PDB file of C-alpha atoms and ligand atoms in Angstrom:
ATOM      1  CA  MET A  27      32.321 102.305  79.620  1.00 46.00           C
ATOM      2  CA  THR A  28      29.059 103.126  81.387  1.00 45.00           C
ATOM      3  CA  GLU A  29      27.999 105.403  78.535  1.00 58.00           C
ATOM      4  CA  GLU A  30      28.333 102.589  75.995  1.00 85.00           C
ATOM      5  CA  LEU A  31      26.122 100.060  77.770  1.00 94.00           C
ATOM      6  CA  SER A  32      22.855  99.036  76.145  1.00 97.00           C
ATOM      7  CA  LEU A  33      19.767  98.957  78.370  1.00 96.00           C
ATOM      8  CA  ALA A  34      19.952  95.167  78.663  1.00 96.00           C
ATOM      9  CA  GLU A  35      23.641  95.349  79.627  1.00 97.00           C
ATOM     10  CA  ALA A  36      22.993  98.081  82.178  1.00 97.00           C
ATOM     11  CA  VAL A  37      20.349  95.851  83.815  1.00 95.00           C
ATOM     12  CA  ALA A  38      22.635  92.801  83.675  1.00 96.00           C
ATOM     13  CA  PHE A  39      25.376  94.761  85.465  1.00 97.00           C
ATOM     14  CA  CYS A  40      22.946  96.446  87.903  1.00 96.00           C
ATOM     15  CA  ARG A  41      23.903  99.989  86.799  1.00 96.00           C
ATOM     16  CA  GLU A  42      20.831 101.669  88.178  1.00 96.00           C
ATOM     17  CA  GLU A  43      21.606 105.242  87.097  1.00 96.00           C
ATOM     18  CA  THR A  44      22.394 104.131  83.552  1.00 96.00           C
ATOM     19  CA  VAL A  45      19.210 102.065  83.438  1.00 96.00           C
ATOM     20  CA  LYS A  46      17.168 105.088  84.518  1.00 95.00           C
ATOM     21  CA  LYS A  47      18.854 107.342  81.984  1.00 95.00           C
ATOM     22  CA  LEU A  48      18.437 104.906  79.090  1.00 96.00           C
ATOM     23  CA  VAL A  49      14.797 104.258  79.982  1.00 95.00           C
ATOM     24  CA  ARG A  50      14.109 108.013  80.032  1.00 94.00           C
ATOM     25  CA  GLN A  51      15.752 108.359  76.622  1.00 95.00           C
ATOM     26  CA  LYS A  52      13.670 105.507  75.215  1.00 95.00           C
ATOM     27  CA  ILE A  53      10.436 106.909  76.610  1.00 94.00           C
ATOM     28  CA  GLU A  54      11.273 110.302  75.047  1.00 94.00           C
ATOM     29  CA  ALA A  55      12.036 108.569  71.744  1.00 96.00           C
ATOM     30  CA  GLY A  56       8.563 106.995  71.824  1.00 94.00           C
ATOM     31  CA  VAL A  57       9.641 103.400  72.493  1.00 94.00           C
ATOM     32  CA  SER A  58       6.712 101.447  73.972  1.00 90.00           C
ATOM     33  CA  ALA A  59       6.665 100.252  77.591  1.00 88.00           C
ATOM     34  CA  ASP A  60       6.363  96.659  76.314  1.00 84.00           C
ATOM     35  CA  GLU A  61       9.564  96.976  74.286  1.00 90.00           C
ATOM     36  CA  ILE A  62      11.426  98.611  77.155  1.00 93.00           C
ATOM     37  CA  MET A  63      10.330  95.810  79.493  1.00 88.00           C
ATOM     38  CA  ALA A  64      11.372  93.173  76.967  1.00 87.00           C
ATOM     39  CA  GLU A  65      14.872  94.618  76.763  1.00 92.00           C
ATOM     40  CA  CYS A  66      15.142  94.803  80.557  1.00 92.00           C
ATOM     41  CA  ASN A  67      13.962  91.208  80.711  1.00 86.00           C
ATOM     42  CA  GLU A  68      16.881  90.206  78.448  1.00 91.00           C
ATOM     43  CA  GLY A  69      19.143  91.979  80.917  1.00 92.00           C
ATOM     44  CA  MET A  70      17.648  90.039  83.837  1.00 91.00           C
ATOM     45  CA  VAL A  71      18.229  86.756  81.990  1.00 88.00           C
ATOM     46  CA  GLU A  72      21.860  87.751  81.483  1.00 94.00           C
ATOM     47  CA  LEU A  73      22.093  88.737  85.159  1.00 93.00           C
ATOM     48  CA  GLY A  74      20.894  85.215  85.968  1.00 89.00           C
ATOM     49  CA  ASN A  75      23.476  83.765  83.589  1.00 93.00           C
ATOM     50  CA  ARG A  76      26.182  85.796  85.330  1.00 95.00           C
ATOM     51  CA  PHE A  77      24.940  84.389  88.643  1.00 94.00           C
ATOM     52  CA  GLY A  78      25.086  80.886  87.129  1.00 92.00           C
ATOM     53  CA  ARG A  79      28.719  81.527  86.093  1.00 94.00           C
ATOM     54  CA  GLU A  80      29.463  82.831  89.615  1.00 94.00           C
ATOM     55  CA  GLU A  81      30.323  86.266  88.238  1.00 96.00           C
ATOM     56  CA  CYS A  82      27.866  87.797  90.683  1.00 94.00           C
ATOM     57  CA  PHE A  83      25.954  86.762  93.794  1.00 92.00           C
ATOM     58  CA  ILE A  84      22.538  86.842  95.461  1.00 91.00           C
ATOM     59  CA  PRO A  85      22.786  90.518  96.516  1.00 92.00           C
ATOM     60  CA  ASP A  86      23.247  91.357  92.812  1.00 94.00           C
ATOM     61  CA  LEU A  87      20.063  89.441  91.956  1.00 92.00           C
ATOM     62  CA  MET A  88      18.311  91.413  94.673  1.00 91.00           C
ATOM     63  CA  ILE A  89      19.605  94.721  93.348  1.00 93.00           C
ATOM     64  CA  GLY A  90      18.534  93.701  89.846  1.00 92.00           C
ATOM     65  CA  GLY A  91      15.105  92.922  91.261  1.00 89.00           C
ATOM     66  CA  MET A  92      14.899  96.317  92.942  1.00 92.00           C
ATOM     67  CA  ILE A  93      15.925  98.098  89.747  1.00 93.00           C
ATOM     68  CA  MET A  94      13.156  96.249  87.867  1.00 91.00           C
ATOM     69  CA  LYS A  95      10.585  97.108  90.533  1.00 88.00           C
ATOM     70  CA  GLY A  96      11.507 100.808  90.312  1.00 91.00           C
ATOM     71  CA  LEU A  97      11.180 100.621  86.570  1.00 89.00           C
ATOM     72  CA  MET A  98       7.793  98.963  86.764  1.00 87.00           C
ATOM     73  CA  ALA A  99       6.558 101.773  89.021  1.00 87.00           C
ATOM     74  CA  GLU A 100       7.623 104.219  86.315  1.00 87.00           C
ATOM     75  CA  LEU A 101       6.276 102.263  83.362  1.00 86.00           C
ATOM     76  CA  GLY A 102       3.062 101.122  85.076  1.00 79.00           C
ATOM     77  CA  PRO A 103       1.181 104.356  84.301  1.00 78.00           C
ATOM     78  CA  MET A 104       2.079 103.906  80.621  1.00 79.00           C
ATOM     79  CA  LEU A 105       0.063 100.684  80.793  1.00 67.00           C
ATOM     80  CA  ALA A 106      -2.768 102.347  82.722  1.00 54.00           C
ATOM     81  CA  PRO A 107      -6.268 100.973  82.079  1.00 55.00           C
ATOM     82  CA  ASP A 108      -7.899 102.140  78.918  1.00 58.00           C
ATOM     83  CA  GLU A 109     -11.066 103.906  80.033  1.00 49.00           C
ATOM     84  CA  THR A 110     -12.922 102.428  77.090  1.00 49.00           C
ATOM     85  CA  ALA A 111     -11.930  98.838  77.870  1.00 53.00           C
ATOM     86  CA  ALA A 112     -14.537  96.560  79.391  1.00 51.00           C
ATOM     87  CA  ALA A 113     -13.393  95.862  82.958  1.00 59.00           C
ATOM     88  CA  GLN A 114     -15.545  92.816  83.459  1.00 73.00           C
ATOM     89  CA  ALA A 115     -13.091  89.949  83.075  1.00 91.00           C
ATOM     90  CA  LYS A 116     -11.339  88.534  86.117  1.00 96.00           C
ATOM     91  CA  ALA A 117      -7.989  86.824  86.518  1.00 98.00           C
ATOM     92  CA  VAL A 118      -6.218  85.224  89.474  1.00 98.00           C
ATOM     93  CA  VAL A 119      -2.425  85.313  89.328  1.00 98.00           C
ATOM     94  CA  GLY A 120       0.300  84.084  91.660  1.00 98.00           C
ATOM     95  CA  THR A 121       3.811  82.665  91.878  1.00 98.00           C
ATOM     96  CA  VAL A 122       3.629  78.979  92.743  1.00 98.00           C
ATOM     97  CA  GLN A 123       4.515  77.450  96.093  1.00 98.00           C
ATOM     98  CA  HIS A 124       8.169  77.637  97.235  1.00 98.00           C
ATOM     99  CA  ASP A 125       9.034  80.253  94.601  1.00 98.00           C
ATOM    100  CA  VAL A 126       9.407  83.908  95.625  1.00 98.00           C
ATOM    101  CA  HIS A 127      10.221  85.512  92.258  1.00 97.00           C
ATOM    102  CA  ASP A 128       7.580  88.104  91.465  1.00 95.00           C
ATOM    103  CA  ILE A 129       8.827  90.513  88.810  1.00 93.00           C
ATOM    104  CA  GLY A 130       7.440  88.620  85.805  1.00 93.00           C
ATOM    105  CA  LYS A 131       4.178  87.966  87.651  1.00 96.00           C
ATOM    106  CA  ASP A 132       3.851  91.678  88.378  1.00 92.00           C
ATOM    107  CA  ILE A 133       4.484  92.576  84.730  1.00 89.00           C
ATOM    108  CA  LEU A 134       1.740  90.154  83.665  1.00 92.00           C
ATOM    109  CA  ILE A 135      -0.624  91.695  86.223  1.00 92.00           C
ATOM    110  CA  MET A 136       0.197  95.229  85.072  1.00 86.00           C
ATOM    111  CA  MET A 137      -0.598  94.245  81.505  1.00 84.00           C
ATOM    112  CA  LEU A 138      -3.849  92.480  82.398  1.00 89.00           C
ATOM    113  CA  ARG A 139      -4.982  95.485  84.420  1.00 85.00           C
ATOM    114  CA  GLY A 140      -3.901  97.665  81.523  1.00 77.00           C
ATOM    115  CA  VAL A 141      -6.593  96.174  79.304  1.00 81.00           C
ATOM    116  CA  GLY A 142      -9.228  96.254  82.029  1.00 85.00           C
ATOM    117  CA  PHE A 143      -8.969  92.890  83.795  1.00 92.00           C
ATOM    118  CA  GLU A 144      -9.805  92.805  87.476  1.00 94.00           C
ATOM    119  CA  VAL A 145      -6.820  90.867  88.816  1.00 96.00           C
ATOM    120  CA  VAL A 146      -6.566  89.099  92.161  1.00 98.00           C
ATOM    121  CA  ASP A 147      -2.853  89.035  92.956  1.00 98.00           C
ATOM    122  CA  LEU A 148      -2.143  86.119  95.298  1.00 98.00           C
ATOM    123  CA  GLY A 149       1.508  87.100  95.654  1.00 98.00           C
ATOM    124  CA  ILE A 150       4.421  84.690  95.931  1.00 98.00           C
ATOM    125  CA  ASP A 151       4.961  81.186  97.343  1.00 98.00           C
ATOM    126  CA  VAL A 152       1.253  80.483  96.906  1.00 98.00           C
ATOM    127  CA  PRO A 153       0.068  77.059  98.128  1.00 98.00           C
ATOM    128  CA  PRO A 154      -2.357  75.149  95.863  1.00 98.00           C
ATOM    129  CA  GLY A 155      -5.197  75.588  98.358  1.00 98.00           C
ATOM    130  CA  LYS A 156      -4.967  79.356  98.115  1.00 98.00           C
ATOM    131  CA  PHE A 157      -5.410  79.197  94.330  1.00 98.00           C
ATOM    132  CA  VAL A 158      -8.426  76.908  94.839  1.00 98.00           C
ATOM    133  CA  GLN A 159      -9.966  79.296  97.357  1.00 98.00           C
ATOM    134  CA  ALA A 160      -9.454  82.277  95.028  1.00 98.00           C
ATOM    135  CA  VAL A 161     -10.950  80.455  92.028  1.00 98.00           C
ATOM    136  CA  ARG A 162     -13.983  79.470  94.093  1.00 98.00           C
ATOM    137  CA  GLU A 163     -14.452  82.947  95.529  1.00 98.00           C
ATOM    138  CA  HIS A 164     -13.716  85.133  92.481  1.00 97.00           C
ATOM    139  CA  GLU A 165     -14.721  82.853  89.589  1.00 97.00           C
ATOM    140  CA  PRO A 166     -12.028  84.181  87.243  1.00 98.00           C
ATOM    141  CA  ALA A 167     -11.923  83.403  83.520  1.00 97.00           C
ATOM    142  CA  VAL A 168      -8.234  82.596  83.827  1.00 98.00           C
ATOM    143  CA  VAL A 169      -5.606  81.654  86.398  1.00 98.00           C
ATOM    144  CA  GLY A 170      -1.966  82.557  85.795  1.00 98.00           C
ATOM    145  CA  LEU A 171       0.804  80.543  87.454  1.00 98.00           C
ATOM    146  CA  SER A 172       4.288  82.027  87.475  1.00 98.00           C
ATOM    147  CA  LEU A 173       7.372  79.886  88.062  1.00 98.00           C
ATOM    148  CA  LEU A 174      11.078  80.669  87.908  1.00 98.00           C
ATOM    149  CA  LEU A 175      12.547  77.651  89.654  1.00 98.00           C
ATOM    150  CA  THR A 176      12.755  74.235  88.036  1.00 98.00           C
ATOM    151  CA  THR A 177      12.565  72.790  91.552  1.00 98.00           C
ATOM    152  CA  CYS A 178       8.972  74.066  91.666  1.00 98.00           C
ATOM    153  CA  PHE A 179       7.558  72.072  88.728  1.00 97.00           C
ATOM    154  CA  LYS A 180       5.729  69.982  91.325  1.00 98.00           C
ATOM    155  CA  SER A 181       3.967  73.058  92.625  1.00 98.00           C
ATOM    156  CA  VAL A 182       2.432  73.681  89.194  1.00 98.00           C
ATOM    157  CA  THR A 183       1.136  70.111  88.963  1.00 98.00           C
ATOM    158  CA  ALA A 184      -0.128  70.237  92.551  1.00 98.00           C
ATOM    159  CA  THR A 185      -1.995  73.477  91.868  1.00 98.00           C
ATOM    160  CA  VAL A 186      -3.704  72.172  88.740  1.00 98.00           C
ATOM    161  CA  ASN A 187      -4.603  68.934  90.536  1.00 98.00           C
ATOM    162  CA  ALA A 188      -6.002  70.821  93.515  1.00 98.00           C
ATOM    163  CA  ILE A 189      -8.202  72.935  91.234  1.00 98.00           C
ATOM    164  CA  ARG A 190      -9.375  69.733  89.507  1.00 98.00           C
ATOM    165  CA  GLU A 191     -10.054  67.915  92.792  1.00 98.00           C
ATOM    166  CA  ALA A 192     -12.123  70.884  93.960  1.00 98.00           C
ATOM    167  CA  GLY A 193     -14.341  70.345  90.892  1.00 98.00           C
ATOM    168  CA  LEU A 194     -13.360  73.707  89.403  1.00 98.00           C
ATOM    169  CA  ARG A 195     -11.086  72.647  86.535  1.00 98.00           C
ATOM    170  CA  ASP A 196     -13.650  73.040  83.745  1.00 97.00           C
ATOM    171  CA  LYS A 197     -14.685  76.469  85.044  1.00 96.00           C
ATOM    172  CA  VAL A 198     -11.323  78.168  84.540  1.00 98.00           C
ATOM    173  CA  ALA A 199      -8.502  78.337  82.005  1.00 98.00           C
ATOM    174  CA  ILE A 200      -5.034  77.834  83.470  1.00 98.00           C
ATOM    175  CA  MET A 201      -1.924  79.402  81.963  1.00 98.00           C
ATOM    176  CA  VAL A 202       1.646  79.022  83.128  1.00 98.00           C
ATOM    177  CA  GLY A 203       4.725  81.149  82.460  1.00 98.00           C
ATOM    178  CA  GLY A 204       7.998  82.365  83.911  1.00 98.00           C
ATOM    179  CA  ALA A 205      11.596  81.505  83.076  1.00 97.00           C
ATOM    180  CA  ALA A 206      11.329  77.866  84.264  1.00 98.00           C
ATOM    181  CA  ALA A 207       8.066  77.160  82.437  1.00 98.00           C
ATOM    182  CA  SER A 208       7.771  75.501  79.033  1.00 98.00           C
ATOM    183  CA  GLU A 209       5.257  73.968  76.673  1.00 98.00           C
ATOM    184  CA  LEU A 210       6.250  70.537  77.966  1.00 98.00           C
ATOM    185  CA  LEU A 211       5.700  71.492  81.605  1.00 98.00           C
ATOM    186  CA  SER A 212       2.375  73.046  80.694  1.00 98.00           C
ATOM    187  CA  GLN A 213       1.189  69.849  79.021  1.00 98.00           C
ATOM    188  CA  ASN A 214       2.545  67.513  81.696  1.00 98.00           C
ATOM    189  CA  ALA A 215       0.988  69.514  84.491  1.00 98.00           C
ATOM    190  CA  GLY A 216      -2.366  69.766  82.713  1.00 98.00           C
ATOM    191  CA  CYS A 217      -2.397  73.523  82.066  1.00 98.00           C
ATOM    192  CA  ASP A 218      -4.254  74.961  79.077  1.00 98.00           C
ATOM    193  CA  PHE A 219      -1.583  77.356  77.876  1.00 98.00           C
ATOM    194  CA  TYR A 220       2.114  78.172  78.180  1.00 98.00           C
ATOM    195  CA  GLY A 221       3.075  81.802  77.659  1.00 97.00           C
ATOM    196  CA  LYS A 222       6.707  82.601  76.991  1.00 95.00           C
ATOM    197  CA  THR A 223       6.117  86.277  77.689  1.00 91.00           C
ATOM    198  CA  ALA A 224       3.617  88.344  79.633  1.00 90.00           C
ATOM    199  CA  VAL A 225       2.297  89.599  76.296  1.00 85.00           C
ATOM    200  CA  ASP A 226       1.528  85.998  75.251  1.00 92.00           C
ATOM    201  CA  GLY A 227      -0.314  85.558  78.546  1.00 94.00           C
ATOM    202  CA  LEU A 228      -2.226  88.774  77.989  1.00 90.00           C
ATOM    203  CA  HIS A 229      -3.343  87.653  74.519  1.00 91.00           C
ATOM    204  CA  TYR A 230      -4.437  84.262  75.808  1.00 97.00           C
ATOM    205  CA  ALA A 231      -6.329  85.772  78.745  1.00 96.00           C
ATOM    206  CA  CYS A 232      -8.101  88.214  76.425  1.00 93.00           C
ATOM    207  CA  GLN A 233      -9.018  85.364  74.105  1.00 94.00           C
ATOM    208  CA  VAL A 234     -10.538  83.147  76.821  1.00 95.00           C
ATOM    209  CA  ALA A 235     -12.287  86.056  78.536  1.00 93.00           C
ATOM    210  CA  GLY A 236     -13.534  87.533  75.260  1.00 88.00           C
ATOM    211  CA  VAL A 237     -11.865  90.902  75.941  1.00 80.00           C
ATOM    212  CA  GLY A 238     -10.732  93.140  73.051  1.00 69.00           C
TER     213      GLY A 238
HETATM  214  C1  LIG B 310      16.036  88.573  90.245  1.00 57.40           C
HETATM  215  C2  LIG B 310      16.240  87.101  90.568  1.00 57.40           C
HETATM  216  C3  LIG B 310      16.096  86.699  91.903  1.00 57.40           C
HETATM  217  C4  LIG B 310      15.588  87.632  93.001  1.00 57.40           C
HETATM  218  C5  LIG B 310      14.060  87.772  92.812  1.00 57.40           C
HETATM  219  C6  LIG B 310      13.540  89.149  93.188  1.00 57.40           C
HETATM  220  C7  LIG B 310      12.063  89.273  92.877  1.00 57.40           C
HETATM  221  N1  LIG B 310      11.443  90.203  93.580  1.00 57.40           N
HETATM  222  O1  LIG B 310      11.481  88.587  92.066  1.00 57.40           O
HETATM  223  C8  LIG B 310      15.993  86.854  94.302  1.00 57.40           C
HETATM  224  C9  LIG B 310      17.309  87.398  94.826  1.00 57.40           C
HETATM  225  C10 LIG B 310      14.975  86.888  95.434  1.00 57.40           C
HETATM  226  C11 LIG B 310      16.221  85.444  93.762  1.00 57.40           C
HETATM  227  C12 LIG B 310      16.302  84.340  94.591  1.00 57.40           C
HETATM  228  C13 LIG B 310      16.632  83.073  94.135  1.00 57.40           C
HETATM  229  N2  LIG B 310      16.947  82.713  92.884  1.00 57.40           N
HETATM  230 CO1  LIG B 310      16.674  83.882  91.361  1.00 57.40          CO
HETATM  231  N3  LIG B 310      16.792  84.900  89.828  1.00 57.40           N
HETATM  232  C14 LIG B 310      16.575  86.166  89.534  1.00 57.40           C
HETATM  233  C15 LIG B 310      16.819  86.441  88.030  1.00 57.40           C
HETATM  234  C16 LIG B 310      18.216  87.051  87.873  1.00 57.40           C
HETATM  235  C17 LIG B 310      15.829  87.350  87.324  1.00 57.40           C
HETATM  236  C18 LIG B 310      14.352  86.931  87.435  1.00 57.40           C
HETATM  237  C19 LIG B 310      13.496  88.030  86.858  1.00 57.40           C
HETATM  238  O2  LIG B 310      12.900  88.805  87.589  1.00 57.40           O
HETATM  239  N4  LIG B 310      13.515  88.181  85.512  1.00 57.40           N
HETATM  240  C20 LIG B 310      12.779  89.230  84.827  1.00 57.40           C
HETATM  241  C21 LIG B 310      11.318  88.811  84.659  1.00 57.40           C
HETATM  242  C22 LIG B 310      10.570  89.934  83.920  1.00 57.40           C
HETATM  243  O3  LIG B 310      11.296  87.636  83.867  1.00 57.40           O
HETATM  244  P1  LIG B 310      10.299  86.411  84.123  1.00 57.40           P
HETATM  245  O4  LIG B 310       9.960  86.288  85.549  1.00 57.40           O
HETATM  246  O5  LIG B 310      10.796  85.247  83.389  1.00 57.40           O
HETATM  247  O6  LIG B 310       8.934  86.927  83.466  1.00 57.40           O
HETATM  248  C23 LIG B 310       8.738  87.126  82.083  1.00 57.40           C
HETATM  249  C24 LIG B 310       8.134  85.899  81.395  1.00 57.40           C
HETATM  250  O7  LIG B 310       8.685  84.691  81.850  1.00 57.40           O
HETATM  251  C25 LIG B 310       6.673  86.057  81.639  1.00 57.40           C
HETATM  252  N5  LIG B 310       6.014  85.441  82.795  1.00 57.40           N
HETATM  253  C26 LIG B 310       6.387  85.388  84.092  1.00 57.40           C
HETATM  254  N6  LIG B 310       5.451  84.799  84.814  1.00 57.40           N
HETATM  255  C27 LIG B 310       4.439  84.468  83.991  1.00 57.40           C
HETATM  256  C28 LIG B 310       3.229  83.822  84.223  1.00 57.40           C
HETATM  257  C29 LIG B 310       2.369  83.596  83.141  1.00 57.40           C
HETATM  258  C30 LIG B 310       1.066  82.923  83.387  1.00 57.40           C
HETATM  259  C31 LIG B 310       2.738  83.996  81.828  1.00 57.40           C
HETATM  260  C32 LIG B 310       1.833  83.723  80.676  1.00 57.40           C
HETATM  261  C33 LIG B 310       3.944  84.653  81.611  1.00 57.40           C
HETATM  262  C34 LIG B 310       4.782  84.881  82.690  1.00 57.40           C
HETATM  263  O8  LIG B 310       6.452  87.451  81.758  1.00 57.40           O
HETATM  264  C35 LIG B 310       7.643  88.168  82.011  1.00 57.40           C
HETATM  265  C36 LIG B 310       7.825  89.199  80.915  1.00 57.40           C
HETATM  266  O9  LIG B 310       7.611  88.676  79.654  1.00 57.40           O
HETATM  267  C37 LIG B 310      16.715  84.986  87.447  1.00 57.40           C
HETATM  268  C38 LIG B 310      17.409  84.761  86.095  1.00 57.40           C
HETATM  269  C39 LIG B 310      16.449  84.302  84.997  1.00 57.40           C
HETATM  270  N7  LIG B 310      16.997  83.771  83.925  1.00 57.40           N
HETATM  271  O10 LIG B 310      15.250  84.399  85.109  1.00 57.40           O
HETATM  272  C40 LIG B 310      17.283  84.165  88.614  1.00 57.40           C
HETATM  273  C41 LIG B 310      16.923  82.672  88.776  1.00 57.40           C
HETATM  274  C42 LIG B 310      15.463  82.438  88.407  1.00 57.40           C
HETATM  275  N8  LIG B 310      17.112  82.436  90.199  1.00 57.40           N
HETATM  276  C43 LIG B 310      17.654  81.295  90.413  1.00 57.40           C
HETATM  277  C44 LIG B 310      17.932  80.787  91.709  1.00 57.40           C
HETATM  278  C45 LIG B 310      18.710  79.481  91.762  1.00 57.40           C
HETATM  279  C46 LIG B 310      17.531  81.469  92.867  1.00 57.40           C
HETATM  280  C47 LIG B 310      17.719  81.002  94.316  1.00 57.40           C
HETATM  281  C48 LIG B 310      17.442  79.508  94.561  1.00 57.40           C
HETATM  282  C49 LIG B 310      19.139  81.403  94.737  1.00 57.40           C
HETATM  283  C50 LIG B 310      19.564  80.884  96.100  1.00 57.40           C
HETATM  284  N9  LIG B 310      20.574  80.039  96.060  1.00 57.40           N
HETATM  285  O11 LIG B 310      18.995  81.220  97.089  1.00 57.40           O
HETATM  286  C51 LIG B 310      16.699  81.895  95.075  1.00 57.40           C
HETATM  287  C52 LIG B 310      15.307  81.221  95.144  1.00 57.40           C
HETATM  288  C53 LIG B 310      14.384  81.842  96.140  1.00 57.40           C
HETATM  289  C54 LIG B 310      12.989  81.224  96.006  1.00 57.40           C
HETATM  290  N10 LIG B 310      12.619  80.329  96.911  1.00 57.40           N
HETATM  291  O12 LIG B 310      12.260  81.535  95.094  1.00 57.40           O
HETATM  292  C55 LIG B 310      17.912  80.513  89.139  1.00 57.40           C
HETATM  293  C56 LIG B 310      16.898  79.378  88.923  1.00 57.40           C
HETATM  294  C57 LIG B 310      17.550  78.146  88.336  1.00 57.40           C
HETATM  295  C58 LIG B 310      16.581  77.061  88.082  1.00 57.40           C
HETATM  296  N11 LIG B 310      16.820  76.361  87.003  1.00 57.40           N
HETATM  297  O13 LIG B 310      15.645  76.818  88.775  1.00 57.40           O
HETATM  298  C59 LIG B 310      17.915  81.622  88.077  1.00 57.40           C
HETATM  299  C60 LIG B 310      17.470  81.175  86.678  1.00 57.40           C
HETATM  300  C61 LIG B 310      19.366  82.207  88.010  1.00 57.40           C
HETATM  301  C62 LIG B 310      20.382  81.206  87.466  1.00 57.40           C
HETATM  302  N12 LIG B 310      20.699  81.258  86.186  1.00 57.40           N
HETATM  303  O14 LIG B 310      20.882  80.397  88.215  1.00 57.40           O
HETATM  304  N13 LIG B 310      16.341  85.449  92.425  1.00 57.40           N
END
């Protein structure tokens, strides 16, 4: 059975060795890192669905997370900065308060760095004040908020409000993404852009920062 799994299925069932083998095969076949990540992402969504159906449990989510992290270490160099890219633009990225999911955030950061952005990674469970401090200190063109939990919608709104109250709102573009984010959330919270994928976020960031 193992041999017949697709990459997405292997991720969804946490078959680490199969994931590694299939990724190697895809790299050798010339499949791009973006496409490989997208298929793994599908697998992670299915892993989450399995968790929702109680077919697997938190340790499985953690193993899935570790498999993805290993993969990102391998694929990261394939997204290494282009020496010719202008490395002037700055971005601040973090997972919003009370949310500790970081895989999507890290993919976004890898991609931004890949085109030459200087990225300040604030990590996970980031309180609004820490975003404000980073925007003030680093003056980024764009802030990226990642969110995987619907219970953390409030954190997105609180972050945007805190940036506004600090008088910094018109100095920075704010984008939001992650499995719990949506166009509606983006608008309600007062963000400038919702990105369904890290690639969407990358394109938006390049557009506002005038990169590429
Ligand atoms: C792995 C995982 C975990 C791991 C996380 C490990 C890690 N280091 O991140 C662990 C075990 C820690 C975990 C914990 C929990 N989890 Co969890 N987890 C997942 C799972 C299976 C995969 C998430 C993932 O990494 N996906 C792969 C990445 C690549 O996808 P992504 O983050 O969406 O990112 C992509 C895009 O969205 C985009 N993107 C991401 N961020 C941004 C930001 C910007 C600006 C842009 C433009 C784009 C962008 O780029 C990426 C690539 O395109 C999801 C299932 C799912 N459907 O998402 C559940 C899921 C998110 N978890 C869930 C839950 C309930 C929990 C827990 C509450 C469980 C519990 N009872 O304790 C805790 C919460 C802990 C906390 N306080 O945060 C639920 C959330 C339900 C909801 N509606 O809110 C989900 C949906 C599972 C489910 N179906 O029930 N989890």
